[in-house]
Amino acid sequence: MADALLEQIRDMLEGQIDFEGQRLAEILATSLLIAFGTLAAAVGFLYGDIYLTLYVFVAGTIFTALAVIPPWPFYNKNPAQWQNPQRGISGVTIEM
Amino acid sequence: MHSALVRGQTVFGFFTTVAFCVAAFAAISVVFFPQAPSTSIKLRNVQVVKGRPHYYSRKKEEYAHVKFDADIDLASLFNWNTKQVFIYITATYPSSRNNEPPSQAIVWDAIIPAANAPSHHNQYHAPVGLPPPKKLKARNAPKLHTGKTGELHLKNQKPKYQITDHTGKIAERGNATLELRWNVQPYVGVLTWTNWNDFGRWKGLKGGRSKSFEFPALKVTSKEKLDTMKGGEGNRGKPA
């Protein structure tokens, strides 16, 4: 009972996503941060206030973190098709 | 990228890279803002008196008390990446020996904050005067602070510091000038000091030096006439 509960919590914290999701997450993290960095510099420069740059970039980073870190359902749309475990044909067993 | 922890590390790691690039852009961008600082500075009055460096000292030294007028326009030093500009006025005079560089002593200084800089009690804020009476003709009206950051009009300004040098003698030394100097402190980037020469889009300081004068002979004067001015920093944490 306690073990099952612990396993559940561990899964939730680990937040595993599938291979396609990993590719998407990496692209999103990089492009979002670059986009927010550019936007922040442009806004600060045009409005003449470097505090705007700071606020826009911090907000953009928080947004990126929220978009990328949790295992959102769209990162788990292509689960890997694992093969079924096969019984040893020759009857060899490995003791660990 | 398979687990939340690894994704968090990726986001934070790349955040630092982008933050560095944005900061580098801000630091370099200041070169492209044109600067055209100008200042006219005039000696109003100079007196030399005997005094002690501190209360328990038995050594008597000569101190010069310099009053001056200055119209300072450093508004163009303020751009999106300027936090504050430290300005100081030095008395520069030849040293007693010919092979030594000229002596410089600071007479007055101020920290001018940018409009969006966090407030601090050491900052200088120009005294705001009453508007001139209507009867007064425009050309006779005294110049008031325009409210523009970096513009100062100092009239008969008392010094903050009485000056002397290591010889203890300053009376009757000639060929002294008052000079304006500054130090621009940006939010990100390098500190820059007074430039007398043009550099790209930055024009050198126009004016900024008074006519040369001579420190007068030693004279006994009443204490009130030799008042110095205190900046906010003299109040040790209490607001100016």
Coordinates of C-alpha atoms in Angstrom, one line a residue:
Chain A
M1 CA 0.0 0.0 0.0
A2 CA 2.6 2.5 1.1
D3 CA 4.9 1.3 -1.7
A4 CA 2.2 1.9 -4.3
L5 CA 1.6 5.4 -3.0
L6 CA 5.3 6.2 -3.0
E7 CA 5.6 4.9 -6.6
Q8 CA 2.8 7.2 -7.6
I9 CA 4.4 10.2 -6.1
R10 CA 7.8 9.3 -7.7
D11 CA 6.1 9.1 -11.1
M12 CA 4.5 12.4 -10.7
L13 CA 7.7 14.2 -9.6
E14 CA 9.7 12.5 -12.3
G15 CA 7.3 13.6 -15.0
Q16 CA 8.4 11.3 -17.8
I17 CA 7.5 12.1 -21.4
D18 CA 8.0 10.1 -24.6
F19 CA 10.7 10.5 -27.2
E20 CA 8.8 12.8 -29.5
G21 CA 7.8 14.9 -26.5
Q22 CA 11.4 15.2 -25.5
R23 CA 12.3 16.6 -29.0
L24 CA 9.4 19.1 -28.8
A25 CA 10.3 20.2 -25.2
E26 CA 13.9 20.9 -26.2
I27 CA 12.9 22.9 -29.3
L28 CA 10.3 24.8 -27.2
A29 CA 12.7 25.7 -24.4
T30 CA 15.3 27.1 -26.8
S31 CA 13.0 29.0 -29.1
L32 CA 10.8 30.5 -26.4
L33 CA 13.8 31.7 -24.4
I34 CA 15.4 33.3 -27.5
A35 CA 12.1 34.9 -28.4
F36 CA 11.5 36.4 -25.0
G37 CA 15.1 37.6 -24.7
T38 CA 14.8 39.4 -28.1
L39 CA 11.4 40.8 -27.1
A40 CA 12.7 42.0 -23.7
A41 CA 15.7 43.8 -25.2
A42 CA 13.5 45.4 -27.9
V43 CA 10.9 46.6 -25.4
G44 CA 13.4 48.0 -23.0
F45 CA 15.3 49.7 -25.8
L46 CA 12.3 51.3 -27.4
Y47 CA 10.7 52.4 -24.2
G48 CA 14.0 53.6 -22.8
D49 CA 13.7 51.7 -19.5
I50 CA 15.9 48.7 -18.7
Y51 CA 13.6 47.6 -15.9
L52 CA 11.1 46.7 -18.6
T53 CA 13.8 44.4 -20.1
L54 CA 14.2 42.7 -16.8
Y55 CA 10.5 42.2 -16.1
V56 CA 9.7 41.0 -19.6
F57 CA 12.5 38.5 -19.6
V58 CA 11.8 37.2 -16.1
A59 CA 8.1 36.7 -17.0
G60 CA 9.1 35.0 -20.3
T61 CA 11.4 32.6 -18.4
I62 CA 8.7 31.7 -15.9
F63 CA 6.3 31.1 -18.8
T64 CA 8.9 28.9 -20.6
A65 CA 9.5 26.9 -17.4
L66 CA 5.8 26.3 -17.0
A67 CA 5.4 25.3 -20.6
V68 CA 8.4 22.9 -20.6
I69 CA 8.9 21.4 -17.2
P70 CA 5.6 19.7 -16.2
P71 CA 4.7 16.6 -18.3
W72 CA 1.8 18.1 -20.2
P73 CA -0.4 15.6 -22.1
F74 CA 0.9 16.9 -25.5
Y75 CA 4.4 15.6 -24.6
N76 CA 3.0 12.0 -24.3
K77 CA 1.1 11.6 -27.6
N78 CA 3.5 9.2 -29.1
P79 CA 4.3 6.6 -26.4
A80 CA 7.0 4.1 -27.5
Q81 CA 5.7 0.7 -28.5
W82 CA 7.8 -1.6 -26.3
Q83 CA 8.1 -5.2 -27.4
N84 CA 6.6 -7.8 -25.0
P85 CA 9.2 -9.3 -22.7
Q86 CA 10.3 -12.7 -24.2
R87 CA 10.8 -15.8 -22.2
G88 CA 14.3 -17.2 -22.5
I89 CA 14.1 -19.8 -25.3
S90 CA 17.1 -21.8 -24.2
G91 CA 16.1 -21.6 -20.6
V92 CA 19.1 -19.5 -19.7
T93 CA 18.4 -17.5 -16.6
I94 CA 20.7 -14.8 -15.3
E95 CA 21.1 -14.4 -11.6
M96 CA 21.7 -10.8 -10.5
Chain B
M1 CA 14.8 15.9 -21.4
H2 CA 13.0 12.7 -20.1
S3 CA 12.3 13.9 -16.6
A4 CA 11.1 17.2 -15.0
L5 CA 14.4 17.7 -13.3
V6 CA 16.4 17.5 -16.5
R7 CA 14.0 19.8 -18.3
G8 CA 14.3 22.3 -15.4
Q9 CA 18.1 22.3 -15.7
T10 CA 17.9 22.8 -19.5
V11 CA 15.6 25.8 -19.1
F12 CA 17.7 27.4 -16.4
G13 CA 20.9 26.8 -18.2
F14 CA 19.8 28.3 -21.4
F15 CA 18.1 31.2 -19.5
T16 CA 21.6 32.2 -18.2
T17 CA 23.0 32.2 -21.7
V18 CA 20.2 34.4 -23.1
A19 CA 20.4 36.7 -20.1
F20 CA 24.1 37.2 -20.8
C21 CA 23.4 38.1 -24.4
V22 CA 20.7 40.6 -23.5
A23 CA 23.0 42.2 -20.9
A24 CA 25.8 42.4 -23.5
F25 CA 23.4 44.1 -25.9
A26 CA 22.5 46.6 -23.3
A27 CA 26.1 47.3 -22.4
I28 CA 27.2 47.8 -26.0
S29 CA 24.1 49.8 -27.1
V30 CA 25.2 52.9 -25.0
V31 CA 28.0 53.6 -27.6
F32 CA 25.2 54.4 -30.2
F33 CA 23.5 57.0 -28.1
P34 CA 24.9 60.4 -29.1
Q35 CA 26.4 62.5 -26.3
A36 CA 26.9 66.2 -26.3
P37 CA 27.8 67.3 -22.8
S38 CA 28.5 71.0 -22.1
T39 CA 29.3 73.0 -19.0
S40 CA 30.3 76.5 -18.2
I41 CA 32.0 77.0 -14.9
K42 CA 33.1 80.2 -13.2
L43 CA 34.9 80.9 -10.0
R44 CA 32.9 83.1 -7.7
N45 CA 35.1 83.6 -4.7
V46 CA 38.2 82.0 -3.2
Q47 CA 39.6 82.5 0.3
V48 CA 42.5 80.8 2.1
V49 CA 42.5 80.3 5.9
K50 CA 44.5 78.4 8.4
G51 CA 42.9 75.4 10.0
R52 CA 43.5 71.9 11.5
P53 CA 42.9 68.7 9.6
H54 CA 41.1 67.3 12.7
Y55 CA 40.3 68.5 16.2
Y56 CA 43.2 67.0 18.0
S57 CA 45.8 67.9 15.4
R58 CA 48.6 70.4 16.4
K59 CA 49.5 70.8 12.7
K60 CA 48.1 73.9 11.1
E61 CA 47.5 73.8 7.4
E62 CA 46.2 76.2 4.8
Y63 CA 42.7 75.5 3.5
A64 CA 41.2 77.1 0.4
H65 CA 37.4 77.8 0.3
V66 CA 36.1 77.9 -3.3
K67 CA 32.7 79.2 -4.3
F68 CA 31.6 78.9 -7.9
D69 CA 28.8 79.2 -10.5
A70 CA 28.2 76.4 -12.9
D71 CA 25.7 75.7 -15.7
I72 CA 25.9 72.0 -16.3
D73 CA 24.1 70.1 -19.1
L74 CA 24.8 66.4 -18.9
A75 CA 21.3 65.4 -20.0
S76 CA 22.7 63.5 -23.0
L77 CA 24.6 61.1 -20.7
F78 CA 21.3 59.6 -19.6
N79 CA 20.0 56.8 -21.8
W80 CA 18.1 53.6 -21.1
N81 CA 21.1 52.0 -19.5
T82 CA 22.2 54.9 -17.2
K83 CA 21.7 54.4 -13.5
Q84 CA 23.4 57.4 -12.1
V85 CA 26.1 59.9 -12.9
F86 CA 28.6 61.0 -10.3
I87 CA 29.8 64.5 -11.0
Y88 CA 32.6 66.3 -9.3
I89 CA 34.4 69.6 -9.6
T90 CA 38.1 69.7 -9.0
A91 CA 40.5 72.5 -8.5
T92 CA 43.5 71.6 -10.6
Y93 CA 46.8 73.5 -10.1
P94 CA 50.5 72.8 -10.8
S95 CA 52.4 70.9 -8.2
S96 CA 55.2 72.6 -6.2
R97 CA 57.8 70.7 -8.2
N98 CA 57.9 70.8 -11.9
N99 CA 58.4 67.1 -12.5
E100 CA 55.2 66.2 -10.7
P101 CA 51.8 66.0 -12.4
P102 CA 49.3 68.8 -11.4
S103 CA 47.4 68.4 -8.2
Q104 CA 43.7 67.9 -8.2
A105 CA 41.4 68.4 -5.2
I106 CA 37.6 67.9 -5.2
V107 CA 35.7 71.0 -4.2
W108 CA 32.1 69.7 -4.7
D109 CA 30.4 66.5 -5.9
A110 CA 27.0 65.1 -6.4
I111 CA 25.3 61.8 -7.4
I112 CA 22.6 62.5 -10.1
P113 CA 20.2 59.6 -10.3
A114 CA 18.4 58.6 -13.5
A115 CA 14.6 59.1 -13.4
N116 CA 14.0 55.4 -12.8
A117 CA 16.9 54.8 -10.4
P118 CA 15.9 53.5 -6.9
S119 CA 15.9 56.4 -4.5
H120 CA 18.7 56.8 -2.0
H121 CA 19.5 59.4 0.6
N122 CA 22.9 60.2 -0.9
Q123 CA 21.4 61.3 -4.2
Y124 CA 21.5 65.0 -5.3
H125 CA 18.2 66.7 -6.1
A126 CA 18.4 70.2 -7.4
P127 CA 16.7 72.7 -5.1
V128 CA 13.3 73.6 -6.7
G129 CA 12.8 77.3 -6.5
L130 CA 9.5 79.3 -6.6
P131 CA 8.6 80.5 -10.1
P132 CA 9.8 84.0 -10.7
P133 CA 7.3 86.8 -9.9
K134 CA 5.3 87.9 -13.0
K135 CA 6.6 91.5 -12.8
L136 CA 10.1 90.4 -13.4
K137 CA 11.1 90.5 -17.0
A138 CA 12.0 87.2 -18.6
R139 CA 15.7 88.2 -19.1
N140 CA 16.1 89.2 -15.5
A141 CA 14.4 86.1 -14.1
P142 CA 16.8 83.7 -12.3
K143 CA 17.3 80.4 -14.1
L144 CA 15.4 77.6 -12.3
H145 CA 15.9 73.9 -12.4
T146 CA 14.2 72.7 -15.6
G147 CA 13.4 69.3 -14.1
K148 CA 15.5 67.7 -16.9
T149 CA 17.7 65.0 -15.5
G150 CA 21.4 66.0 -15.8
E151 CA 20.8 69.7 -16.0
L152 CA 22.1 71.7 -13.1
H153 CA 22.3 75.5 -12.5
L154 CA 24.5 76.2 -9.5
K155 CA 24.6 79.8 -8.4
N156 CA 27.2 80.9 -5.8
Q157 CA 27.6 77.3 -4.8
K158 CA 29.3 76.6 -1.5
P159 CA 31.9 74.0 -1.6
K160 CA 31.5 70.6 0.0
Y161 CA 35.1 70.3 0.9
Q162 CA 37.8 72.8 1.8
I163 CA 40.9 71.9 0.0
T164 CA 44.6 71.7 0.8
D165 CA 47.4 69.4 -0.3
H166 CA 50.2 67.3 1.2
T167 CA 52.5 70.4 1.6
G168 CA 49.9 72.1 3.7
K169 CA 50.4 75.3 1.7
I170 CA 47.9 76.5 -0.8
A171 CA 48.0 80.3 -0.5
E172 CA 49.3 82.3 -3.4
R173 CA 49.7 79.3 -5.7
G174 CA 48.8 80.3 -9.2
N175 CA 47.4 78.9 -12.5
A176 CA 44.6 77.0 -10.9
T177 CA 41.4 76.0 -12.8
L178 CA 38.1 74.5 -11.8
E179 CA 37.1 71.5 -13.9
L180 CA 34.0 69.4 -14.2
R181 CA 34.4 65.7 -14.3
W182 CA 32.0 62.8 -14.3
N183 CA 31.6 59.1 -13.9
V184 CA 28.7 57.4 -15.7
Q185 CA 27.5 54.3 -13.9
P186 CA 25.2 52.1 -16.1
Y187 CA 22.9 49.4 -15.0
V188 CA 25.0 46.9 -17.0
G189 CA 28.3 47.6 -18.7
V190 CA 31.4 49.6 -18.1
L191 CA 31.9 52.8 -16.1
T192 CA 32.9 55.7 -18.3
W193 CA 34.7 58.9 -17.2
T194 CA 34.9 62.4 -18.6
N195 CA 35.9 62.5 -22.2
W196 CA 37.4 65.8 -23.4
N197 CA 37.8 64.4 -27.0
D198 CA 35.2 63.2 -29.5
F199 CA 34.7 59.4 -29.6
G200 CA 32.4 58.1 -32.3
R201 CA 29.0 59.5 -31.5
W202 CA 30.1 60.9 -28.2
K203 CA 31.2 64.5 -28.4
G204 CA 33.8 65.6 -26.0
L205 CA 32.9 67.9 -23.1
K206 CA 32.3 71.5 -24.3
G207 CA 33.6 74.0 -21.8
G208 CA 34.0 72.4 -18.4
R209 CA 37.0 74.4 -17.4
S210 CA 37.0 77.8 -15.7
K211 CA 39.5 80.6 -16.4
S212 CA 42.7 80.1 -14.5
F213 CA 42.9 81.9 -11.1
E214 CA 45.3 82.3 -8.2
F215 CA 44.8 81.2 -4.6
P216 CA 44.9 84.5 -2.6
A217 CA 47.1 85.2 0.3
L218 CA 46.2 83.9 3.8
K219 CA 43.4 85.9 5.4
V220 CA 41.5 85.8 8.6
T221 CA 37.8 85.6 7.9
S222 CA 34.7 85.1 9.9
K223 CA 33.5 81.5 10.3
E224 CA 30.1 81.9 8.6
K225 CA 31.6 83.0 5.4
L226 CA 33.5 79.7 5.2
D227 CA 30.5 77.4 5.5
T228 CA 30.7 74.2 3.5
M229 CA 27.6 72.4 2.2
K230 CA 26.7 68.9 3.3
G231 CA 25.5 66.3 0.9
G232 CA 23.0 63.6 1.9
E233 CA 26.0 61.3 2.6
G234 CA 27.0 63.5 5.5
N235 CA 23.8 62.6 7.4
R236 CA 24.9 59.0 8.0
G237 CA 21.7 57.2 6.9
K238 CA 19.2 59.9 7.8
P239 CA 17.5 61.4 4.8
A240 CA 19.0 64.5 3.4

